[in-house]
Tab-separated table of C-alpha atoms in Angstrom:
chain	number	residue	atom	x	y	z
W	1	MET	CA	0.000	0.000	0.000
W	2	LYS	CA	1.077	3.547	-0.688
W	3	LYS	CA	1.166	6.021	2.173
W	4	ASP	CA	-2.291	7.351	1.321
W	5	GLY	CA	-3.693	3.860	1.728
W	6	SER	CA	-4.498	3.249	-1.928
W	7	PRO	CA	-3.325	-0.023	-3.468
W	8	LYS	CA	-0.279	0.013	-5.726
W	9	ALA	CA	0.274	-2.453	-8.528
W	10	ASP	CA	3.116	-4.620	-7.300
W	11	SER	CA	2.776	-4.358	-3.569
W	12	GLN	CA	0.567	-6.322	-1.292
W	13	TRP	CA	-3.114	-5.609	-1.760
W	14	PRO	CA	-5.153	-5.110	1.438
W	15	LEU	CA	-6.193	-8.209	3.369
W	16	TRP	CA	-9.842	-9.192	3.804
W	17	GLU	CA	-11.307	-11.884	6.065
W	18	VAL	CA	-13.860	-14.139	4.415
W	19	PHE	CA	-16.988	-15.524	6.081
W	20	VAL	CA	-19.083	-18.052	4.177
W	21	GLN	CA	-22.647	-19.045	4.989
W	22	PRO	CA	-23.304	-22.687	4.099
W	23	PRO	CA	-26.666	-23.698	2.628
W	24	GLY	CA	-29.352	-24.775	5.096
W	25	GLY	CA	-29.482	-21.744	7.351
W	26	ALA	CA	-26.287	-22.226	9.350
W	27	PRO	CA	-24.504	-19.019	10.405
W	28	HIS	CA	-21.578	-17.515	8.469
W	29	GLU	CA	-18.305	-19.147	9.347
W	30	HIS	CA	-14.760	-17.829	8.954
W	31	ALA	CA	-13.165	-19.506	5.928
W	32	GLY	CA	-9.845	-17.683	5.536
W	33	SER	CA	-8.605	-14.516	3.920
W	34	VAL	CA	-7.909	-13.014	0.519
W	35	HIS	CA	-5.965	-10.052	-0.795
W	36	ALA	CA	-7.946	-7.660	-2.985
W	37	VAL	CA	-7.933	-4.044	-4.125
W	38	ASP	CA	-11.482	-3.331	-2.953
W	39	ALA	CA	-14.584	-4.969	-1.489
W	40	GLU	CA	-16.042	-6.086	-4.809
W	41	HIS	CA	-12.744	-7.634	-5.869
W	42	ALA	CA	-12.495	-9.298	-2.449
W	43	LEU	CA	-15.947	-10.854	-2.922
W	44	GLN	CA	-14.974	-12.259	-6.311
W	45	ASN	CA	-11.691	-13.653	-5.005
W	46	ALA	CA	-13.466	-15.117	-1.973
W	47	ARG	CA	-15.938	-16.883	-4.247
W	48	ASP	CA	-13.143	-18.348	-6.377
W	49	VAL	CA	-11.037	-19.420	-3.429
W	50	TYR	CA	-13.607	-20.546	-0.840
W	51	ALA	CA	-16.771	-21.519	-2.735
W	52	ARG	CA	-15.850	-23.628	-5.752
W	53	ARG	CA	-18.272	-26.440	-4.879
W	54	GLY	CA	-21.456	-24.843	-3.661
W	55	GLU	CA	-20.057	-24.424	-0.136
W	56	GLY	CA	-21.859	-21.142	0.333
W	57	VAL	CA	-25.083	-19.253	-0.305
W	58	ASN	CA	-23.673	-15.978	0.981
W	59	ILE	CA	-20.248	-14.447	1.561
W	60	TRP	CA	-19.123	-11.592	3.790
W	61	VAL	CA	-15.755	-9.916	3.304
W	62	VAL	CA	-14.405	-7.658	6.043
W	63	PRO	CA	-11.169	-5.639	5.986
W	64	THR	CA	-8.901	-7.531	8.372
W	65	ASN	CA	-7.874	-4.358	10.175
W	66	ALA	CA	-11.549	-3.572	10.919
W	67	ILE	CA	-11.866	-6.615	13.188
W	68	THR	CA	-11.477	-6.177	16.921
W	69	SER	CA	-10.569	-9.358	18.721
W	70	SER	CA	-10.261	-10.365	22.359
W	71	THR	CA	-6.692	-11.268	23.248
W	72	PRO	CA	-5.396	-14.629	24.493
W	73	ASP	CA	-3.705	-12.947	27.480
W	74	ASP	CA	-7.046	-11.648	28.741
W	75	MET	CA	-8.797	-14.935	28.142
W	76	GLY	CA	-9.188	-15.872	31.799
W	77	PRO	CA	-10.618	-12.627	33.199
W	78	PHE	CA	-12.494	-11.816	29.989
W	79	PHE	CA	-14.577	-14.979	29.966
W	80	ASP	CA	-14.673	-15.331	33.731
W	81	PRO	CA	-18.178	-13.881	34.200
W	82	GLY	CA	-19.605	-16.799	32.238
W	83	ASN	CA	-17.568	-19.552	33.837
W	84	ASP	CA	-18.912	-19.666	37.399
W	85	LYS	CA	-22.645	-19.712	36.716
W	86	PRO	CA	-23.773	-23.317	36.583
W	87	TYR	CA	-27.351	-22.105	37.111
W	88	ARG	CA	-27.330	-20.982	33.489
W	89	HIS	CA	-27.363	-24.632	32.425
W	90	PRO	CA	-30.344	-26.979	32.517
W	91	GLN	CA	-28.345	-29.643	34.418
W	92	PHE	CA	-28.382	-27.328	37.456
W	93	TYR	CA	-32.087	-27.903	38.040
W	94	LYS	CA	-33.673	-30.983	39.592
W	95	VAL	CA	-36.811	-32.640	38.263
W	96	PRO	CA	-38.875	-35.238	40.188
W	97	ARG	CA	-37.972	-38.779	39.181
W	98	GLY	CA	-40.094	-40.146	36.355
W	99	VAL	CA	-41.099	-36.759	34.968
W	100	LYS	CA	-40.124	-36.264	31.354
W	101	MET	CA	-39.162	-32.731	30.412
Z	1	MET	CA	18.290	-26.604	18.253
Z	2	ASP	CA	15.561	-25.895	20.836
Z	3	ALA	CA	14.151	-22.412	21.228
Z	4	LYS	CA	16.382	-20.864	23.840
Z	5	PRO	CA	14.362	-19.087	26.499
Z	6	THR	CA	16.318	-15.963	27.409
Z	7	THR	CA	14.535	-14.949	30.580
Z	8	SER	CA	12.674	-16.789	33.310
Z	9	ASP	CA	9.506	-15.205	31.941
Z	10	ASP	CA	10.189	-16.848	28.583
Z	11	ALA	CA	10.966	-20.130	30.318
Z	12	ASP	CA	7.565	-19.992	32.028
Z	13	ARG	CA	5.803	-19.200	28.805
Z	14	ASN	CA	7.687	-21.947	27.033
Z	15	ALA	CA	6.661	-24.485	29.670
Z	16	GLU	CA	3.068	-23.297	29.444
Z	17	PHE	CA	3.203	-23.554	25.659
Z	18	GLU	CA	4.554	-27.103	25.724
Z	19	ALA	CA	1.909	-28.078	28.275
Z	20	ARG	CA	-0.823	-26.748	26.006
Z	21	ILE	CA	0.544	-28.810	23.129
Z	22	ALA	CA	0.728	-31.871	25.383
Z	23	HIS	CA	-2.962	-31.374	26.266
Z	24	GLY	CA	-3.818	-31.308	22.571
Z	25	GLU	CA	-4.837	-27.648	22.600
Z	26	THR	CA	-4.715	-25.689	19.367
Z	27	ILE	CA	-2.294	-22.779	19.062
Z	28	GLU	CA	-3.877	-19.705	17.500
Z	29	PRO	CA	-2.204	-16.731	15.750
Z	30	LYS	CA	-2.293	-14.318	18.701
Z	31	ASP	CA	-1.110	-16.890	21.243
Z	32	TRP	CA	2.426	-16.713	22.553
Z	33	MET	CA	4.691	-19.211	20.804
Z	34	PRO	CA	8.454	-19.829	20.808
Z	35	ASP	CA	10.249	-18.002	17.996
Z	36	ARG	CA	11.482	-21.273	16.626
Z	37	TYR	CA	7.978	-22.753	16.458
Z	38	ARG	CA	6.924	-19.716	14.458
Z	39	LYS	CA	9.978	-19.893	12.222
Z	40	GLN	CA	9.665	-23.602	11.546
Z	41	LEU	CA	5.971	-23.237	10.753
Z	42	VAL	CA	6.629	-20.382	8.329
Z	43	ARG	CA	9.235	-22.549	6.605
Z	44	MET	CA	7.035	-25.625	6.461
Z	45	MET	CA	3.784	-23.885	5.516
Z	46	SER	CA	5.312	-21.631	2.864
Z	47	GLN	CA	7.071	-24.607	1.257
Z	48	HIS	CA	3.743	-26.390	1.276
Z	49	ALA	CA	1.986	-23.410	-0.338
Z	50	HIS	CA	4.712	-23.073	-2.984
Z	51	SER	CA	4.323	-26.789	-3.760
Z	52	GLU	CA	0.635	-26.323	-4.492
Z	53	ILE	CA	1.408	-23.448	-6.846
Z	54	VAL	CA	4.298	-25.133	-8.682
Z	55	GLY	CA	2.222	-28.319	-8.710
Z	56	MET	CA	-0.070	-26.708	-11.259
Z	57	LEU	CA	2.694	-26.669	-13.874
Z	58	PRO	CA	3.286	-30.372	-14.665
Z	59	GLU	CA	-0.456	-30.928	-15.062
Z	60	GLY	CA	-1.153	-27.650	-16.810
Z	61	ASN	CA	1.104	-29.070	-19.500
Z	62	TRP	CA	-1.680	-31.503	-20.466
Z	63	VAL	CA	-4.836	-29.390	-20.163
Z	64	THR	CA	-4.958	-28.556	-23.862
Z	65	ARG	CA	-4.175	-32.142	-24.851
Z	66	ALA	CA	-6.557	-34.061	-22.580
Z	67	PRO	CA	-8.060	-36.935	-24.604
Z	68	THR	CA	-11.727	-36.118	-23.937
Z	69	LEU	CA	-13.819	-33.179	-22.756
Z	70	ARG	CA	-14.653	-35.095	-19.547
Z	71	ARG	CA	-10.951	-35.517	-18.788
Z	72	LYS	CA	-10.259	-31.906	-19.649
Z	73	MET	CA	-12.945	-30.587	-17.306
Z	74	GLY	CA	-11.674	-32.804	-14.502
Z	75	LEU	CA	-8.072	-31.746	-15.008
Z	76	LEU	CA	-8.938	-28.049	-15.226
Z	77	ALA	CA	-10.905	-28.273	-11.992
Z	78	LYS	CA	-8.010	-30.076	-10.322
Z	79	VAL	CA	-5.450	-27.504	-11.424
Z	80	GLN	CA	-7.751	-24.718	-10.232
Z	81	ASP	CA	-8.029	-26.472	-6.872
Z	82	GLU	CA	-4.241	-26.517	-6.554
Z	83	ALA	CA	-4.215	-22.728	-6.956
Z	84	GLY	CA	-6.878	-22.529	-4.252
Z	85	HIS	CA	-4.873	-24.808	-1.967
Z	86	GLY	CA	-1.825	-22.614	-2.396
Z	87	LEU	CA	-3.923	-19.608	-1.369
Z	88	TYR	CA	-5.401	-21.371	1.700
Z	89	ILE	CA	-1.911	-22.125	2.957
Z	90	TYR	CA	-0.429	-18.707	2.104
Z	91	CYS	CA	-3.318	-17.205	4.063
Z	92	GLY	CA	-2.517	-19.503	6.990
Z	93	THR	CA	1.180	-18.578	6.799
Z	94	GLU	CA	0.345	-14.876	6.896
Z	95	THR	CA	-1.279	-15.330	10.303
Z	96	LEU	CA	2.270	-15.959	11.595
Z	97	GLY	CA	3.177	-12.371	10.711
Z	98	VAL	CA	4.886	-12.785	7.343
Z	99	ASP	CA	4.072	-10.847	4.235
Z	100	ARG	CA	2.638	-12.878	1.365
Z	101	GLN	CA	4.471	-10.755	-1.174
Z	102	GLU	CA	7.727	-11.736	0.502
Z	103	LEU	CA	6.879	-15.435	0.204
Z	104	VAL	CA	5.918	-15.104	-3.453
Z	105	LEU	CA	9.203	-13.311	-4.183
Z	106	GLN	CA	11.170	-16.068	-2.436
Z	107	LEU	CA	9.554	-18.586	-4.747
Z	108	LEU	CA	10.240	-16.471	-7.822
Z	109	ASN	CA	13.888	-15.782	-7.020
Z	110	GLY	CA	14.581	-19.420	-6.246
Z	111	THR	CA	15.414	-19.076	-2.550
Z	112	ALA	CA	12.312	-20.976	-1.401
Z	113	LYS	CA	11.931	-24.730	-1.627
Z	114	TYR	CA	8.930	-26.675	-2.844
Z	115	SER	CA	8.189	-30.371	-3.173
Z	116	SER	CA	10.745	-31.990	-5.475
Z	117	ILE	CA	8.132	-34.199	-7.088
Z	118	PHE	CA	7.117	-31.275	-9.292
Z	119	ASN	CA	10.564	-31.138	-10.838
Z	120	TYR	CA	9.826	-34.284	-12.825
Z	121	PRO	CA	8.401	-34.007	-16.350
Z	122	THR	CA	4.944	-35.143	-17.525
Z	123	LEU	CA	5.887	-37.010	-20.698
Z	124	THR	CA	2.594	-38.720	-21.567
Z	125	TRP	CA	-1.102	-38.460	-20.722
Z	126	ALA	CA	-0.648	-41.419	-18.358
Z	127	ASP	CA	1.525	-39.179	-16.175
Z	128	ILE	CA	-1.597	-37.171	-15.356
Z	129	GLY	CA	-3.184	-40.381	-14.091
Z	130	ALA	CA	-0.072	-41.290	-12.109
Z	131	ILE	CA	0.143	-37.833	-10.527
Z	132	GLY	CA	-3.466	-37.846	-9.355
Z	133	TRP	CA	-3.205	-41.399	-8.054
Z	134	LEU	CA	0.282	-41.366	-6.510
Z	135	VAL	CA	1.270	-37.753	-5.890
Z	136	ASP	CA	-2.112	-36.638	-4.612
Z	137	GLY	CA	-2.453	-40.007	-2.858
Z	138	ALA	CA	0.806	-39.394	-0.999
Z	139	ALA	CA	-0.194	-35.801	-0.290
Z	140	ILE	CA	-3.484	-36.968	1.238
Z	141	VAL	CA	-1.648	-39.332	3.616
Z	142	ASN	CA	0.547	-36.440	4.734
Z	143	GLN	CA	-2.215	-33.849	4.901
Z	144	THR	CA	-4.652	-36.065	6.792
Z	145	MET	CA	-2.050	-36.107	9.527
Z	146	LEU	CA	-1.487	-32.345	9.262
Z	147	ALA	CA	-5.227	-31.742	9.671
Z	148	LYS	CA	-4.527	-32.415	13.363
Z	149	ALA	CA	-1.517	-30.089	13.515
Z	150	SER	CA	-1.159	-27.991	16.653
Z	151	TYR	CA	-1.309	-24.711	14.720
Z	152	GLY	CA	-4.990	-23.931	14.134
Z	153	PRO	CA	-4.829	-22.060	10.805
Z	154	TYR	CA	-2.637	-24.799	9.277
Z	155	ALA	CA	-4.892	-27.595	10.536
Z	156	ARG	CA	-8.022	-25.855	9.233
Z	157	ALA	CA	-6.483	-25.323	5.788
Z	158	MET	CA	-5.614	-29.030	5.705
Z	159	VAL	CA	-9.171	-30.096	6.540
Z	160	ARG	CA	-10.422	-28.074	3.595
Z	161	ILE	CA	-7.709	-29.413	1.290
Z	162	CYS	CA	-8.205	-33.075	2.228
Z	163	LYS	CA	-11.894	-32.852	1.357
Z	164	GLU	CA	-11.023	-31.602	-2.122
Z	165	GLU	CA	-8.069	-33.854	-2.850
Z	166	ASN	CA	-10.049	-37.062	-2.725
Z	167	PHE	CA	-11.457	-36.005	-6.083
Z	168	HIS	CA	-7.909	-35.484	-7.379
Z	169	LYS	CA	-6.845	-38.956	-6.403
Z	170	LYS	CA	-9.934	-40.602	-7.852
Z	171	GLN	CA	-9.715	-38.775	-11.170
Z	172	GLY	CA	-6.083	-39.923	-11.427
Z	173	PHE	CA	-6.901	-43.513	-10.579
Z	174	GLU	CA	-9.750	-43.496	-13.087
Z	175	ILE	CA	-7.310	-42.410	-15.813
Z	176	MET	CA	-4.904	-45.193	-14.818
Z	177	THR	CA	-7.704	-47.771	-14.683
Z	178	THR	CA	-8.882	-46.814	-18.170
Z	179	LEU	CA	-5.387	-46.942	-19.663
Z	180	ALA	CA	-4.473	-50.165	-17.856
Z	181	GLY	CA	-7.590	-51.793	-19.300
Z	182	GLY	CA	-7.038	-50.372	-22.796
Z	183	THR	CA	-4.911	-51.343	-25.791
Z	184	PRO	CA	-1.457	-52.884	-25.198
Z	185	GLU	CA	0.068	-49.531	-26.018
Z	186	GLN	CA	-2.120	-47.751	-23.463
Z	187	ARG	CA	-1.232	-50.393	-20.883
Z	188	ARG	CA	2.457	-49.852	-21.564
Z	189	MET	CA	1.932	-46.125	-21.134
Z	190	ALA	CA	0.246	-46.632	-17.761
Z	191	GLN	CA	2.985	-49.001	-16.548
Z	192	ASP	CA	5.697	-46.637	-17.759
Z	193	ALA	CA	4.117	-43.740	-15.855
Z	194	LEU	CA	3.914	-45.850	-12.685
Z	195	ASN	CA	7.562	-46.859	-13.158
Z	196	ARG	CA	8.674	-43.254	-13.375
Z	197	TRP	CA	6.472	-41.773	-10.606
Z	198	TRP	CA	6.670	-44.530	-7.983
Z	199	TRP	CA	10.044	-43.764	-6.404
Z	200	PRO	CA	9.718	-39.966	-6.522
Z	201	SER	CA	6.328	-40.413	-4.789
Z	202	LEU	CA	7.983	-42.349	-1.946
Z	203	MET	CA	10.571	-39.561	-1.681
Z	204	MET	CA	7.759	-37.035	-1.115
Z	205	PHE	CA	7.637	-38.102	2.538
Z	206	GLY	CA	11.165	-36.806	3.026
Z	207	PRO	CA	14.348	-38.445	4.343
Z	208	HIS	CA	14.297	-41.419	6.691
Z	209	ASP	CA	13.525	-40.502	10.301
Z	210	LYS	CA	17.150	-40.935	11.344
Z	211	ASP	CA	18.213	-38.350	8.722
Z	212	SER	CA	15.453	-35.859	9.403
Z	213	PRO	CA	16.375	-33.602	12.338
Z	214	ASN	CA	13.456	-31.181	11.821
Z	215	SER	CA	11.011	-34.009	11.993
Z	216	GLU	CA	11.577	-34.892	15.643
Z	217	GLU	CA	11.075	-31.289	16.712
Z	218	MET	CA	7.924	-30.906	14.624
Z	219	GLN	CA	6.532	-34.059	16.198
Z	220	ARG	CA	7.349	-32.859	19.706
Z	221	TRP	CA	5.407	-29.677	18.942
Z	222	GLY	CA	2.461	-31.594	17.589
Z	223	VAL	CA	2.787	-30.081	14.110
Z	224	LYS	CA	3.448	-33.544	12.732
Z	225	ARG	CA	1.790	-36.478	14.434
Z	226	LYS	CA	3.617	-39.208	12.548
Z	227	SER	CA	7.152	-39.627	11.253
Z	228	ASN	CA	8.222	-39.595	7.603
Z	229	ASP	CA	8.810	-43.349	7.609
Z	230	GLU	CA	5.454	-44.128	9.223
Z	231	LEU	CA	3.630	-42.048	6.619
Z	232	ARG	CA	5.606	-43.553	3.755
Z	233	GLN	CA	4.762	-47.069	4.960
Z	234	ARG	CA	1.095	-46.161	5.212
Z	235	PHE	CA	1.135	-44.890	1.625
Z	236	VAL	CA	2.830	-48.066	0.339
Z	237	ASN	CA	0.359	-50.283	2.202
Z	238	LEU	CA	-2.587	-48.393	0.704
Z	239	THR	CA	-1.222	-48.287	-2.823
Z	240	VAL	CA	-0.094	-51.894	-3.362
Z	241	ALA	CA	-3.641	-53.221	-3.432
Z	242	GLN	CA	-4.744	-50.430	-5.777
Z	243	ALA	CA	-1.997	-51.289	-8.275
Z	244	LYS	CA	-2.959	-54.951	-8.096
Z	245	ALA	CA	-6.604	-54.137	-8.741
Z	246	ILE	CA	-5.727	-52.636	-12.122
Z	247	ASN	CA	-2.974	-55.169	-12.924
Z	248	LEU	CA	-0.077	-52.758	-12.850
Z	249	GLU	CA	3.215	-53.733	-11.322
Z	250	ILE	CA	4.962	-51.583	-8.749
Z	251	PRO	CA	8.575	-51.261	-9.961
Z	252	ASP	CA	10.227	-52.743	-6.888
Z	253	PRO	CA	11.503	-56.335	-6.994
Z	254	GLN	CA	11.952	-56.282	-3.213
Z	255	LEU	CA	8.333	-55.395	-2.452
Z	256	ARG	CA	6.780	-58.106	-0.257
Z	257	LEU	CA	4.254	-58.460	2.523
Z	258	ASN	CA	5.872	-58.846	5.894
Z	259	GLU	CA	3.698	-61.436	7.633
Z	260	GLU	CA	4.819	-60.321	11.044
Z	261	THR	CA	4.125	-56.589	10.732
Z	262	GLN	CA	1.517	-56.843	7.946
Z	263	ASN	CA	3.401	-54.022	6.236
Z	264	TRP	CA	4.617	-54.118	2.655
Z	265	ASP	CA	8.405	-54.033	2.906
Z	266	PHE	CA	10.019	-52.129	0.046
Z	267	GLY	CA	13.478	-51.743	-1.491
Z	268	PRO	CA	16.010	-48.946	-0.873
Z	269	ILE	CA	15.227	-45.403	-2.012
Z	270	ASP	CA	17.807	-43.584	-4.132
Z	271	TRP	CA	18.568	-40.705	-1.780
Z	272	ASP	CA	21.308	-39.393	-4.062
Z	273	GLU	CA	18.633	-38.667	-6.621
Z	274	PHE	CA	16.446	-37.095	-3.933
Z	275	TRP	CA	19.173	-34.663	-2.809
Z	276	ARG	CA	20.181	-33.907	-6.374
Z	277	VAL	CA	16.625	-32.774	-7.175
Z	278	VAL	CA	16.209	-30.901	-3.860
Z	279	LYS	CA	19.430	-28.999	-4.572
Z	280	GLY	CA	18.156	-27.837	-7.937
Z	281	ASP	CA	19.392	-30.402	-10.434
Z	282	GLY	CA	16.199	-32.293	-11.153
Z	283	PRO	CA	14.930	-32.665	-14.704
Z	284	CYS	CA	12.688	-29.571	-14.567
Z	285	ASN	CA	13.833	-27.283	-11.707
Z	286	ARG	CA	14.871	-24.444	-14.021
Z	287	GLU	CA	11.884	-24.848	-16.299
Z	288	ARG	CA	9.431	-24.634	-13.367
Z	289	LEU	CA	10.976	-21.460	-11.973
Z	290	ALA	CA	11.121	-19.894	-15.415
Z	291	ALA	CA	7.423	-20.697	-15.953
Z	292	ARG	CA	6.457	-19.140	-12.590
Z	293	ASN	CA	8.468	-16.011	-13.335
Z	294	LYS	CA	6.956	-15.720	-16.791
Z	295	ALA	CA	3.414	-16.053	-15.415
Z	296	HIS	CA	4.135	-13.451	-12.742
Z	297	ALA	CA	5.594	-11.015	-15.265
Z	298	GLU	CA	2.741	-11.549	-17.714
Z	299	GLY	CA	0.201	-10.938	-14.954
Z	300	GLU	CA	1.681	-7.577	-14.106
Z	301	TRP	CA	-0.710	-5.581	-16.291
Z	302	VAL	CA	-3.647	-7.251	-14.510
Z	303	ARG	CA	-2.301	-6.172	-11.133
Z	304	ILE	CA	-1.712	-2.640	-12.405
Z	305	ALA	CA	-5.190	-2.462	-13.954
Z	306	ALA	CA	-6.923	-3.780	-10.820
Z	307	ALA	CA	-5.138	-1.250	-8.629
Z	308	ALA	CA	-5.839	1.609	-11.036
Z	309	TYR	CA	-9.521	0.697	-11.181
Z	310	ALA	CA	-9.800	0.527	-7.402
Z	311	ASN	CA	-8.074	3.890	-7.024
Z	312	LYS	CA	-10.352	5.483	-9.612
Z	313	ARG	CA	-13.462	4.160	-7.910
Z	314	ALA	CA	-12.245	5.261	-4.496
Z	315	ALA	CA	-11.596	8.752	-5.870
Z	316	LYS	CA	-15.116	8.898	-7.345
Z	317	ILE	CA	-16.694	7.844	-4.078
Z	318	GLU	CA	-14.652	10.445	-2.229
Z	319	ALA	CA	-15.669	13.175	-4.703
Z	320	ALA	CA	-19.380	12.299	-4.490
């Protein structure tokens, strides 16, 4: 990339993350990444690279640098609020013997 | 050759890292990892990606001369897949913090290695059958193992690739089956292709375990789950029965079933040939690199045009 952020011919084009939605209503899933000059180009490359056999009914492309991610170092404290609440799971609750739920 | 922890902090992290591997956890791009793990993965993954890209060349040689439209469609789809596989693995390698452009340049200027098998020529149509059957067959054995590699992006690329390569192997075996059941001349062609591709295919798994220092380290880190020799044996065991089924003879007079181990024992591999080809003196090393460089140079106007178009559109959007 040139300093102004526009793509130059023989340098690395910007990186885009590709999310493909499989047929049957499942959610989009991360498939990989592609380099492309713009969003439309990224969509075409994503189709050619990640959906050659009907793997997808829809594709999202997102500039890689637009993604904010949690960090591995914070993993413990970050997910902690969800880890000590067994009462959020059905197994926590007792049902009289013989009753089908 | 172990990663040398320089501080006690690094030593702790290293111990934690090795424990995670031992527990079968997957290492992800933002996780801490020893420098050497990162370096070895970049080396291994980029070589793998280059192999997919160079692997298009021997087969591309036959696209225009495929004997039927059915064969041509199959071969075109296979060659296109190889391009895709190269891109999956380049994308995985980039997550380790290397620039793809840098990797591509290393391939073009000859400093990067790729699988030596692609430095052999495709002399007849039967070679396309032999490549799909043997070369992709060997690659599947290797990649099925790598689908459980400790580095997440590599493992995920391998899962995707393995799914697609089963088609490659079957289209190759179908070509061999047809030729082996054809006229005497076609049979001879099939046998000749097997004769020429058999030993290079066994070499694809790399040197024997005792001569492969990287291998032990990669196994300790859970990148590889099996050794070169184990994988090679698995490939031989799978392939012998397939050759028999189509009445072709594997060119190894020492090949025999070992009753005790139930493995097919095979004769010695010509490692002098292997190293000669790795070091650049195979039949097609120069030709392959020249073809890659030519394709890259001839694609330059496309890269310039795509960038110019994107810049023009961006300027229009800004002006609006």
